[in-house]
Coordinates of C-alpha atoms in Angstrom, one line a residue:
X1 CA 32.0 12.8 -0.1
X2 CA 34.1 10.1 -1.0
X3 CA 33.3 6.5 0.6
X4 CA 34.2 3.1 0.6
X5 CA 31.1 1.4 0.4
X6 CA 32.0 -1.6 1.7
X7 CA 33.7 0.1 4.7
X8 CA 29.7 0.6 5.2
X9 CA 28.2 -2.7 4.9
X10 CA 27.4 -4.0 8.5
X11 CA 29.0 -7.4 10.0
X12 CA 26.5 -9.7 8.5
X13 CA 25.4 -7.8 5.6
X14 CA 27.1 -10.5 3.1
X15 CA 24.9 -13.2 4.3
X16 CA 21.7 -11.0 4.2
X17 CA 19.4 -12.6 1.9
X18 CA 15.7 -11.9 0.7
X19 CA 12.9 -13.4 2.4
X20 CA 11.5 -15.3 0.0
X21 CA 8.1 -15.4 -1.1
X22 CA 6.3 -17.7 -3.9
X23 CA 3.9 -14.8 -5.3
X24 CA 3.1 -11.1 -4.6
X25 CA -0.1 -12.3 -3.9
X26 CA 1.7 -13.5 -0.9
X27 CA 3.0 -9.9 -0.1
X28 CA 1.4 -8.0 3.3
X29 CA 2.4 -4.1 2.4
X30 CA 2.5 -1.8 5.4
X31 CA 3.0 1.7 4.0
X32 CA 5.4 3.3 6.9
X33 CA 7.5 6.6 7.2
X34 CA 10.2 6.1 9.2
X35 CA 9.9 9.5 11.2
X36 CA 6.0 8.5 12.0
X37 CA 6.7 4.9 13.2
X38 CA 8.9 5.8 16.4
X39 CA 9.1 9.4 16.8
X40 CA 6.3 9.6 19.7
X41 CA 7.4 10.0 23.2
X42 CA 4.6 7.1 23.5
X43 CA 6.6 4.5 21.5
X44 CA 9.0 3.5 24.0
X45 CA 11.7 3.6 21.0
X46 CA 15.0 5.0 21.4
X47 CA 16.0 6.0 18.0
X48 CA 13.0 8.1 17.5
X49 CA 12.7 8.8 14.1
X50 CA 15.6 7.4 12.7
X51 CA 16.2 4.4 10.6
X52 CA 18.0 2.3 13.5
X53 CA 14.3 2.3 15.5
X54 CA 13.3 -0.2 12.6
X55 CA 16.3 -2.7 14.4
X56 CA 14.9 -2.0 18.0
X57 CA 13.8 -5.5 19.4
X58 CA 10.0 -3.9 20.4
X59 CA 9.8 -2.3 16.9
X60 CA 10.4 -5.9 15.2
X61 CA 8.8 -7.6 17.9
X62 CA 5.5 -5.3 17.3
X63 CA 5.8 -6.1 13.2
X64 CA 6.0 -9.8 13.7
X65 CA 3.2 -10.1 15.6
X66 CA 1.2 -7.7 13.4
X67 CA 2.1 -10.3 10.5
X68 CA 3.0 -7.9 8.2
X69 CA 6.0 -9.0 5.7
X70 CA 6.5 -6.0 3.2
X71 CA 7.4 -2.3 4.7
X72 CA 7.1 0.4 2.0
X73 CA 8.6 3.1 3.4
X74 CA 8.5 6.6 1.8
X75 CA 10.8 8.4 0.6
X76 CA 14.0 7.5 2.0
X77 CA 16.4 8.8 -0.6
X78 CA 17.8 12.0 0.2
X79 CA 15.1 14.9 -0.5
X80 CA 15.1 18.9 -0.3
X81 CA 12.8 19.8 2.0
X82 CA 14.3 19.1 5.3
X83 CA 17.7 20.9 6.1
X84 CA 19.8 18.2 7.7
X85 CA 22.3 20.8 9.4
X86 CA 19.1 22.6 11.2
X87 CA 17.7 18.9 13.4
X88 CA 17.0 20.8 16.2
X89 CA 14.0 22.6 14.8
X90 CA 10.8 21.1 13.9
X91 CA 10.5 20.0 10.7
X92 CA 8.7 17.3 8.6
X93 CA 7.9 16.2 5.2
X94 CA 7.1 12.8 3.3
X95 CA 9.7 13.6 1.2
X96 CA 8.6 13.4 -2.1
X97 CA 10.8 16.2 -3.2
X98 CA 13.6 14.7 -4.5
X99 CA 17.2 16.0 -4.4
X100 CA 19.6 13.2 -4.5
X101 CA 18.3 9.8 -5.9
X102 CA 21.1 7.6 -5.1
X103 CA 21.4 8.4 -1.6
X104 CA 19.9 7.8 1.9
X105 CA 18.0 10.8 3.6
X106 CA 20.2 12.1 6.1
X107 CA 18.0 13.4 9.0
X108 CA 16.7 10.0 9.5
X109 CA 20.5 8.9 10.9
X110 CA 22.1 9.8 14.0
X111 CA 24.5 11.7 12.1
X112 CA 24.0 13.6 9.2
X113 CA 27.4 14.8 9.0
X114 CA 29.1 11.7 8.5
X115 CA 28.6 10.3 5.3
X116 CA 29.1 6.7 6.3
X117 CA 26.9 6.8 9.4
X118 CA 23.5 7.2 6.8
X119 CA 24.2 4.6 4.8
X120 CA 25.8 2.0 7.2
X121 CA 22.8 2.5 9.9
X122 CA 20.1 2.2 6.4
X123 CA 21.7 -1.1 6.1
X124 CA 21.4 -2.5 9.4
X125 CA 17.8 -1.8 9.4
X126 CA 17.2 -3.1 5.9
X127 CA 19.2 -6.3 7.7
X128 CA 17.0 -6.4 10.9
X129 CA 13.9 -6.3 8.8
X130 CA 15.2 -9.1 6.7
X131 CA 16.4 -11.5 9.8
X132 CA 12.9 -10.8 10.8
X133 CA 11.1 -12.0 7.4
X134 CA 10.2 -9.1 6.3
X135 CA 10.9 -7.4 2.5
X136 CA 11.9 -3.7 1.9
X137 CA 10.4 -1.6 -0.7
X138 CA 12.0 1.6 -1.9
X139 CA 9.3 4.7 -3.2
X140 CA 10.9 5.7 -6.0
X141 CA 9.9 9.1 -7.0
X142 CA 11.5 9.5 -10.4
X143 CA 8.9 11.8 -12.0
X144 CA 10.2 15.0 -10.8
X145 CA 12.3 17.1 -9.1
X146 CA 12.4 19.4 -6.3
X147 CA 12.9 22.3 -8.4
X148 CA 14.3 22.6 -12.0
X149 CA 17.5 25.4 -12.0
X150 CA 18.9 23.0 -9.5
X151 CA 18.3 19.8 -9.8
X152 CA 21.1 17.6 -10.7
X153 CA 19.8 16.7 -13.9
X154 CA 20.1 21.1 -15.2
X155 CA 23.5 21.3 -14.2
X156 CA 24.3 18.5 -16.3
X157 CA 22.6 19.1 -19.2
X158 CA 20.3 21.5 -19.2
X159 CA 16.5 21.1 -20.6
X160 CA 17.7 17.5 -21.6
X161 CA 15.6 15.3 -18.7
X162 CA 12.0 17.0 -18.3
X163 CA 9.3 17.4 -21.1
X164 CA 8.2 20.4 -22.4
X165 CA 5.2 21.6 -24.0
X166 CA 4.4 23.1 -27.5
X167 CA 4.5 26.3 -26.4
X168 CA 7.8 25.8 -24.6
X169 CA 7.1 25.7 -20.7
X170 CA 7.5 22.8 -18.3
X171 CA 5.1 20.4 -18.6
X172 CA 3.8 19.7 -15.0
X173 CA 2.4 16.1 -15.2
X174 CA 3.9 15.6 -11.6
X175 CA 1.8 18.5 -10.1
X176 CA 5.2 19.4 -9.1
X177 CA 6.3 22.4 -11.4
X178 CA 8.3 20.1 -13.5
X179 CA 8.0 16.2 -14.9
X180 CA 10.5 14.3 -16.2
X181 CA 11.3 13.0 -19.8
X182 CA 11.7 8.7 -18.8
X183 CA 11.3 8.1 -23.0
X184 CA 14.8 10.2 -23.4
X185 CA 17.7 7.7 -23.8
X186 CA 19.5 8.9 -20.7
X187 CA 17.1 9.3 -18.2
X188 CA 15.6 5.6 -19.2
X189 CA 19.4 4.6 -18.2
X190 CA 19.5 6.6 -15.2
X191 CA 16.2 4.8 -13.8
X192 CA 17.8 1.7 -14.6
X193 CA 20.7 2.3 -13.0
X194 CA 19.4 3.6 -10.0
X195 CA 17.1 0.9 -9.4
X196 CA 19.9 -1.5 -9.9
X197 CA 22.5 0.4 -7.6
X198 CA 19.1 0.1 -4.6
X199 CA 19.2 -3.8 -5.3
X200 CA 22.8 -4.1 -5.2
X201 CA 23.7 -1.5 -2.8
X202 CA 20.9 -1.4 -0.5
X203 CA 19.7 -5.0 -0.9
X204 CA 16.2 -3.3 -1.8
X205 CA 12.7 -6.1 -2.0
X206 CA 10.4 -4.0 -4.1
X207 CA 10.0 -0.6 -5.9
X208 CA 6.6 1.3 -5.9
X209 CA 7.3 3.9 -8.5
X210 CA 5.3 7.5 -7.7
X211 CA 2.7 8.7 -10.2
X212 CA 3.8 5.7 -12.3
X213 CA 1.5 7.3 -15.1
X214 CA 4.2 10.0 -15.7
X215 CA 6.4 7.4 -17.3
X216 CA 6.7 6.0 -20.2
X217 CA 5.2 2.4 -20.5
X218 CA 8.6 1.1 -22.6
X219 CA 10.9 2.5 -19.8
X220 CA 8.6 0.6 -16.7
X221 CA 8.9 -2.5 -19.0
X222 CA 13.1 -2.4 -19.0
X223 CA 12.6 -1.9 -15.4
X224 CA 10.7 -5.0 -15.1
X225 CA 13.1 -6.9 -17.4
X226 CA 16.3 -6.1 -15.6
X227 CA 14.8 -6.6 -12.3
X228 CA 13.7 -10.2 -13.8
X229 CA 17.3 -10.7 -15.0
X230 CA 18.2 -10.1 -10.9
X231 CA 15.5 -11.5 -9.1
X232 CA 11.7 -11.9 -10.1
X233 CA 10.5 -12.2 -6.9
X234 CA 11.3 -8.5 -6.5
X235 CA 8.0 -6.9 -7.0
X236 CA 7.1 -3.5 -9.1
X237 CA 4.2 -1.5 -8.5
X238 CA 3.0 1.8 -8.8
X239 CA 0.1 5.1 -9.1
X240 CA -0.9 3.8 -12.7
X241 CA -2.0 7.9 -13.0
X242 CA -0.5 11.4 -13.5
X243 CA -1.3 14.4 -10.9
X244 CA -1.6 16.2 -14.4
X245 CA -1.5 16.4 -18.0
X246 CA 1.8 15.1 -19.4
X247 CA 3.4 16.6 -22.7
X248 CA 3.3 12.4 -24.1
X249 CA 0.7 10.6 -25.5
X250 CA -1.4 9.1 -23.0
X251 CA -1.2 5.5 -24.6
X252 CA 2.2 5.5 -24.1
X253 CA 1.9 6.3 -20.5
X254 CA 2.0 3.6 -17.7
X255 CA -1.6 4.4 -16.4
X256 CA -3.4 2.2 -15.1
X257 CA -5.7 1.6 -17.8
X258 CA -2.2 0.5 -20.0
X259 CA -1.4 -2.1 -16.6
X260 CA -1.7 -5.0 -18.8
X261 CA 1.2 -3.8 -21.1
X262 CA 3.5 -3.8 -18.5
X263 CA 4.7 -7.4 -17.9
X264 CA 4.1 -7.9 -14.4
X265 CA 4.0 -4.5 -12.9
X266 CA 1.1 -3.9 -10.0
X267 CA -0.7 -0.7 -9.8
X268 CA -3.2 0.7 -7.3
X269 CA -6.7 0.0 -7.3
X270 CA -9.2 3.5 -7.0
X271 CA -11.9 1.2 -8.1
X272 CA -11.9 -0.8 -5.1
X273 CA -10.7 2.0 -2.9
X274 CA -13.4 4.6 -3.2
X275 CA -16.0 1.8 -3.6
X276 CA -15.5 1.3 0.1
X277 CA -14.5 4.8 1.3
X278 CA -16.5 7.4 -1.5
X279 CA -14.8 9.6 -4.0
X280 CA -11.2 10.7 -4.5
X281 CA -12.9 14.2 -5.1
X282 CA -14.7 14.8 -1.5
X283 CA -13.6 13.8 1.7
X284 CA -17.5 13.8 2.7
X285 CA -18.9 12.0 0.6
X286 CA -19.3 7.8 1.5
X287 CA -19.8 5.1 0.0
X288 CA -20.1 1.2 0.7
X289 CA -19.4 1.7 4.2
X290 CA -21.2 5.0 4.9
X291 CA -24.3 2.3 3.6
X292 CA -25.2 3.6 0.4
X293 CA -25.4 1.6 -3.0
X294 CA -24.3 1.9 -6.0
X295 CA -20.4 0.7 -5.5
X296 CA -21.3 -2.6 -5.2
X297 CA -20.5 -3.8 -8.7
X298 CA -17.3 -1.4 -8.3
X299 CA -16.2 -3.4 -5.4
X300 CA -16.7 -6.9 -7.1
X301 CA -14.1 -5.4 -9.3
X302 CA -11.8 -5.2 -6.8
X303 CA -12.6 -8.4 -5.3
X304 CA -11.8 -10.3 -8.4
X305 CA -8.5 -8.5 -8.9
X306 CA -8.8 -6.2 -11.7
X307 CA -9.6 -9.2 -14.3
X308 CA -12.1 -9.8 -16.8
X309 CA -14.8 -12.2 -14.9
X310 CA -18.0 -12.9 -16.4
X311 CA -20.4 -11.7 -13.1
X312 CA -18.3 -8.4 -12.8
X313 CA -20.6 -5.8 -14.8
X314 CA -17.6 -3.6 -16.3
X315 CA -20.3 -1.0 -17.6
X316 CA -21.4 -0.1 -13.7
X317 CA -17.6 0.3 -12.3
X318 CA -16.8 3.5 -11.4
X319 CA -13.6 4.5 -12.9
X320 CA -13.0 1.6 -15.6
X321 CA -15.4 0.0 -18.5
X322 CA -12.7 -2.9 -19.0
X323 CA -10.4 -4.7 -17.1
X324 CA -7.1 -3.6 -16.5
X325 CA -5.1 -6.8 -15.1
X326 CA -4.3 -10.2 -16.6
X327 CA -3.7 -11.3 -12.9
X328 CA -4.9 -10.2 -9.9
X329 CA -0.8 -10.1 -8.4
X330 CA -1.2 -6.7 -11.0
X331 CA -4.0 -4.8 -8.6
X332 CA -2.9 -3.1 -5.1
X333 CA -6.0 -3.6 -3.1
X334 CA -6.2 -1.1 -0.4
X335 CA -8.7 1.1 1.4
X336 CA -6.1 4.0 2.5
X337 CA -2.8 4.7 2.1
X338 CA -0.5 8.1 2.8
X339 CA -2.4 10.5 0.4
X340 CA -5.6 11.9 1.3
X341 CA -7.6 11.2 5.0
X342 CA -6.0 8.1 6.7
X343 CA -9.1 5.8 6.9
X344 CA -10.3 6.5 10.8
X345 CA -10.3 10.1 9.5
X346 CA -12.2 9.2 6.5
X347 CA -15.1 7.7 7.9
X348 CA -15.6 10.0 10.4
X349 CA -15.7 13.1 7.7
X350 CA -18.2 10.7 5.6
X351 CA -20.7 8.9 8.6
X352 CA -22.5 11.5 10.6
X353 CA -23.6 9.0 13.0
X354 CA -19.3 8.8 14.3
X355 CA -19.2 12.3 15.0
X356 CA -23.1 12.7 16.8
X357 CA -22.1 14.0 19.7
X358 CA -25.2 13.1 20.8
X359 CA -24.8 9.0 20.7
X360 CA -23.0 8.5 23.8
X361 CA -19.3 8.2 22.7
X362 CA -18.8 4.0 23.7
X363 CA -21.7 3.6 20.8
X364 CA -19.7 5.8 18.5
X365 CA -16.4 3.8 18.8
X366 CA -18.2 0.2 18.6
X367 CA -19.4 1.2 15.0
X368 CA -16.2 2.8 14.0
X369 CA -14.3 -0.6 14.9
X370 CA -17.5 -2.3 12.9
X371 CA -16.6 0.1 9.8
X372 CA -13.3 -0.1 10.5
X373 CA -12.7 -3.7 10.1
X374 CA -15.2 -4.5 7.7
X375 CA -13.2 -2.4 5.1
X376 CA -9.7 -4.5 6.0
X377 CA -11.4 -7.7 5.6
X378 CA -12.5 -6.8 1.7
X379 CA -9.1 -5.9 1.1
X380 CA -7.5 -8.7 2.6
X381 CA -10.5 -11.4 1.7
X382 CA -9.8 -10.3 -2.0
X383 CA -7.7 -11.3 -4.6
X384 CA -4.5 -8.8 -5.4
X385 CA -1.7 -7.5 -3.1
X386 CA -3.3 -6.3 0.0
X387 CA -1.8 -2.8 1.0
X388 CA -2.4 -0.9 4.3
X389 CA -1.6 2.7 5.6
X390 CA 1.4 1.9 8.7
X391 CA -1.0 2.5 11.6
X392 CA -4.7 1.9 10.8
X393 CA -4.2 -1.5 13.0
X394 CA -4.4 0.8 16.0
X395 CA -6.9 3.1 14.9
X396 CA -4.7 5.7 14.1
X397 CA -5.8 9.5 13.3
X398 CA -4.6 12.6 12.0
X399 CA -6.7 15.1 13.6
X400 CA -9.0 15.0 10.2
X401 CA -5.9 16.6 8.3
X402 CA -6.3 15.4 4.4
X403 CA -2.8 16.0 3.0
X404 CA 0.1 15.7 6.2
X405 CA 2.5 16.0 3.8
X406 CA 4.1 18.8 6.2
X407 CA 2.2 18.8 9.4
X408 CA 4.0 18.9 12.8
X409 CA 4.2 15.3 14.5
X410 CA 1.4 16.1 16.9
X411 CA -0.5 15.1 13.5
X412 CA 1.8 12.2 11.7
X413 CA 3.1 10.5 14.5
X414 CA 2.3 7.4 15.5
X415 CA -0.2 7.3 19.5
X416 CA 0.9 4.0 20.4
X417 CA -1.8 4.4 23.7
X418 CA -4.1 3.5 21.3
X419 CA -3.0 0.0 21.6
X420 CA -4.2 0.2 24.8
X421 CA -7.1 1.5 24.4
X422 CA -8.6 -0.2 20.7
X423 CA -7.1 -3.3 21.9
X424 CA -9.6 -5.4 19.7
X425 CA -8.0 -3.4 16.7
X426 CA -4.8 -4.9 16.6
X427 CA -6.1 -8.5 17.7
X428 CA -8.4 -8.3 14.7
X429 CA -5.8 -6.7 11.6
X430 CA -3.6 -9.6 13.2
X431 CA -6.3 -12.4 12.3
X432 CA -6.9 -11.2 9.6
X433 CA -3.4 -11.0 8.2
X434 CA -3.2 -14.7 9.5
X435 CA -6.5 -15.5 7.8
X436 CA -4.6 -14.5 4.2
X437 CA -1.3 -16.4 5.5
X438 CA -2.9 -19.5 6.0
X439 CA -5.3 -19.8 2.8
X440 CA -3.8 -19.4 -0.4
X441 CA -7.7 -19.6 -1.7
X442 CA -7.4 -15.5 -1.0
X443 CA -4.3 -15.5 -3.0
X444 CA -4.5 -17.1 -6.3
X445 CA -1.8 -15.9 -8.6
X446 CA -3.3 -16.1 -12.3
X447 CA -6.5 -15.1 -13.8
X448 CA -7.8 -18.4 -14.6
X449 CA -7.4 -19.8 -11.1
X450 CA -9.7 -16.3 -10.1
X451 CA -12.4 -17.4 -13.1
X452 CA -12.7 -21.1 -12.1
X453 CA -12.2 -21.2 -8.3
X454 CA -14.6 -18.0 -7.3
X455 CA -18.1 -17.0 -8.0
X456 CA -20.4 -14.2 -7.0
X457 CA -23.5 -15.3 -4.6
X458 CA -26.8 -13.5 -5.6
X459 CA -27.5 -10.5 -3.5
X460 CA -31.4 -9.7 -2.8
X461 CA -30.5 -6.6 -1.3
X462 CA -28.5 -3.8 -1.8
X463 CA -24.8 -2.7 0.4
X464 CA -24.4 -6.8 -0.2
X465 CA -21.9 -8.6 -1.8
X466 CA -21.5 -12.4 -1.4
X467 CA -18.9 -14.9 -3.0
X468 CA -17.5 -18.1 -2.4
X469 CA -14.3 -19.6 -3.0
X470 CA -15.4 -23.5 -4.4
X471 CA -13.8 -26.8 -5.5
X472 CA -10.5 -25.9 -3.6
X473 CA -9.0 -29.6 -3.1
X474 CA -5.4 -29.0 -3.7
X475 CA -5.0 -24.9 -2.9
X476 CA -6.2 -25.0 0.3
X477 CA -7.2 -26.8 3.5
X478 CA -10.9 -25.5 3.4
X479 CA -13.0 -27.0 0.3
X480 CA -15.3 -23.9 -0.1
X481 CA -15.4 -21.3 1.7
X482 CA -17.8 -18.2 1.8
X483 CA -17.5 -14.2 2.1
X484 CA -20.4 -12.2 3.0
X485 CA -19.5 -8.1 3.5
X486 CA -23.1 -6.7 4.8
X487 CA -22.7 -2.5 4.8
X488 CA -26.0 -1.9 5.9
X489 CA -27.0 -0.7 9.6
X490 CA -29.4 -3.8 9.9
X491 CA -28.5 -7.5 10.0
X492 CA -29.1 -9.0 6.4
X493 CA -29.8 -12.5 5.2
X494 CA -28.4 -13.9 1.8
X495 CA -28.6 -17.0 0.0
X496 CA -25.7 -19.8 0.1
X497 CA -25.2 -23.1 -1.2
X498 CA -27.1 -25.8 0.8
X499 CA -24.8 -27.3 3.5
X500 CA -22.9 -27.5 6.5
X501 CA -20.7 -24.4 7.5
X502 CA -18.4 -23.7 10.1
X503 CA -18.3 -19.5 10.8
X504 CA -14.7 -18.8 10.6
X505 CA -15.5 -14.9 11.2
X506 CA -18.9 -13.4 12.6
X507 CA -19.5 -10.2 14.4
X508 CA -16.0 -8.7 14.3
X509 CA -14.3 -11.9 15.8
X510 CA -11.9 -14.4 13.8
X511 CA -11.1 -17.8 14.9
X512 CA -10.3 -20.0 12.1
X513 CA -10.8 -23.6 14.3
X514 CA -14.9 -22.0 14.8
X515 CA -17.3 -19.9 16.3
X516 CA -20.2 -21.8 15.8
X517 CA -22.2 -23.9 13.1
X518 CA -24.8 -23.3 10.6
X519 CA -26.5 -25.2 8.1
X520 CA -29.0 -24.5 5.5
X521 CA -28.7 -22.3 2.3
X522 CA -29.4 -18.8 4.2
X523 CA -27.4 -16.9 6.4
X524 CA -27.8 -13.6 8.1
X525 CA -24.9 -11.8 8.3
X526 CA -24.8 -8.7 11.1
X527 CA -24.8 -5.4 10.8
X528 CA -21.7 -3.3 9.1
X529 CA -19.9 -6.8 9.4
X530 CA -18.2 -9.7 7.6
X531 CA -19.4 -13.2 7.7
X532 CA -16.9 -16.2 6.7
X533 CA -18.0 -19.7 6.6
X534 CA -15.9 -22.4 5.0
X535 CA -15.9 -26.4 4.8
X536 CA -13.4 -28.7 4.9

């Protein structure tokens, strides 16, 4: 098809602008696929599963009030596995099966079959999401491609854009049947040029590049250099691994353990992530929050952003013996995303006591919401980009399926009920997103400001960890203020620097004018809970 692109562009669309943020630090990223978000008869939407639900007054309305100001949508370039002509059948898929980079997936429109329609009604929603403050960030899945005989990239030049091994076959670092070859002159210029047309074109925030670790670290740092030259604020991040063995050397790879090569360029934290939730490996196995040690220096990691701090023991991390940031704005800290169990279905697979059907179901749900919350509030209490799965703030579940890439919507969609009925859910994600907001203590942008400004409490006991923000005259309006994340089933005391406290958060509530008062230099902190004191 042959269009006139600007006979796309909404009215308005040349006075969109950027909402503007000082720091990725300042970043809220809510992971979302656009057929998920509205395509339940429950969500009251009209455009269900399209792009134009994102402009729907209730769907912004809901989003404001969540506090979120980043979506990261997948996939929403044009991908194979969904025949647009064949709507009226069921079908699904994330979409990370890519067919045609450069352009918008067709069966989230109203009309496939009008060229114009996708791209003008892509707009509008990148639009309404920027009128309501929040950014747009584009998964770029450049590693691979649906298939090799016909892919774009064959038909014009053949065995040019994906790696092969010694022996001659496809390498498969995607896990994909093919990988692409970023370190080859043209497909460096075609990543380039695509992320600059998605800018330009598409007015796109952010890019969260797909098994990052597939490309080659000189190619992600001419990404980051041309995005500079557009906007800086326009923030890069990506899986800093490979779903496989690539045919490059590893140290030229952009895996996360090469993060700090890459000029600015954010990358996922597993440290932290299976700290809190258990292994990558075994959906059954817990961690942290099932209440068993041995994460707890792991998690500090995570806390602290990724950087070298002198309390974090690198030799007792789980996945890395030396830091991988120079600032904590480089580490995605997150508890769940789209891959594997959503978190709900994560902890039940790993607690036995959420599935006993012999606790009486009301005690069940209390100590999931405990669980529940008490993993947001380390990711959003801790330095780095805090990151969460479109959903969790309602307790959302997917029957206990571990990889929905193409399940029915019966598994993927959104229940929007359980607003109703987790109503303390919401109201907490909300204050805690609003905690972040207003103290830029939780957000420091540079290493150094991590090193002097936050220091690990001692912990007696174990499923503990303690820290405090001090000496905070000029960042924030609280002078010190003090974390406490107790895992353990019973109610836990720890040891605080002598003074007077107000409790910010206690018991699964937040109210940052005060709950209460306590003095001393102990606290006990409740079961499977945070605590959060501060002084002004």
């Amino acid at each position: 098809a042959i269009v006139d692109l600007y006979d796309t562009d909404p009215v308005g669309w040349d006075k969109d602008v950027r909402p503007a943020i000082q720091s990725p630090a300042d970043l809220v990223i809510y992971e979302l696929h656009v057929r998920d978000f509205s395509i339940s008869p429950t969500s009251g939407l009209k455009y269900k599963g399209k792009y134009l639900a994102l402009t729907e007054p209730k769907a912004i309305e809901y989003l404001k009030n969540l506090g979120i100001n980043a979506i990261h949508f997948q996939p929403v370039f044009d991908f194979a596995s969904i025949d647009e002509t064949r709507l009226d059948k069921p079908q699904f898929n994330w979409g990370y099966d890519p067919k045609n980079y450069n352009v918008p997936e067709g069966s989230y429109a109203t009309d496939p079959y009008s060229p114009a329609t996708r791209i003008k009604e892509f707009k509008e929603m990148v639009m309404a999401l920027h009128k309501a403050g929040i950014r747009v960030i584009f998964d770029a899945v450049y590693n691979h491609t649906f298939d090799i005989n016909g892919s774009n990239f064959q038909r014009t030049y053949p065995d040019y854009y994906y790696r092969k091994t010694k022996d001659g076959k496809y390498s498969d670092g995607s896990g994909c049947g093919n990988e692409t070859a970023s370190e080859k002159p043209l497909m460096r210029q075609f990543m380039l040029e695509s992320v600059k047309y998605w800018i330009d074109e598409y007015h796109i925030d952010g890019f969260r590049f797909d098994l990052m670790g597939v490309h080659d670290i000189e190619t992600m740092q001419a990404i980051r250099e041309m995005v500079n030259r557009i906007d800086p604020s326009i923030y890069i991040y990506g899986e800093g691994w490979s779903a496989g063995s690539c045919a490059y050397p590893t140290e030229k790879l952009a895996v996360k353990a090469n993060t700090q090569q890459l000029k600015g360029i954010g990358a996922f934290s597993d440290d932290m992530r299976d700290a809190l939730r258990g292994p990558f490996s075994d959906d059954h196995q817990g961690a942290l929050l099932a209440g068993l040690t041995g994460q707890e220096e792991s998690l500090k990691f995570g806390i602290v952003g990724g950087i070298a701090h002198p309390q974090v023991d690198m030799t007792k991390v789980n996945y890395d013996k030396k830091p991988w940031t120079n600032n904590p704005t480089e580490q995605i800290s997150y508890v769940s995303c789209h891959d594997d169990m959503c978190l709900v279905d994560r902890l039940k697979a790993s607690i036995a006591s959420l599935t006993d059907k012999n606790i009486p179901e009301a005690i069940r749900t209390a100590e999931l919401l405990r669980i529940d919350q008490l993993a947001q509030t380390c990711v959003f209490t801790s330095q780095g980009v805090p990151f969460i799965l479109a959903g969790e703030e309602m307790l959302r579940d997917k029957k206990g399926v571990h990889n929905s890439y193409n399940s029915p919507d019966s598994i993927n969609q959104f229940t929007w009920t359980n607003l109703q009925k987790y109503p303390q859910a919401f109201a907490y994600y909300k204050s805690l997103i609003q905690l972040r907001k207003n103290h830029p203590a939780f957000r420091l942008s540079t290493g150094d400001k991590v090193r002097q400004h936050l220091e690990f409490l001692p912990a007696q006991e174990t499923c503990l960890v303690g820290f405090q923000l001090k000496n905070l005259e000029g960042i924030d309006a609280w002078k010190n203020i003090i974390v406490i994340y107790n895992f353990n089933k019973e109610a836990k005391k720890m040891q605080i620097p002598e003074g007077n406290y107000t409790v910010a958060c206690c018991n699964g509530v937040i109210n940052e004018e005060g709950l209460g008062f306590v003095s001393g230099k102990e606290v006990e902190v409740a079961p499977q809970s945070a605590l959060i004191l501060y002084q002004k």
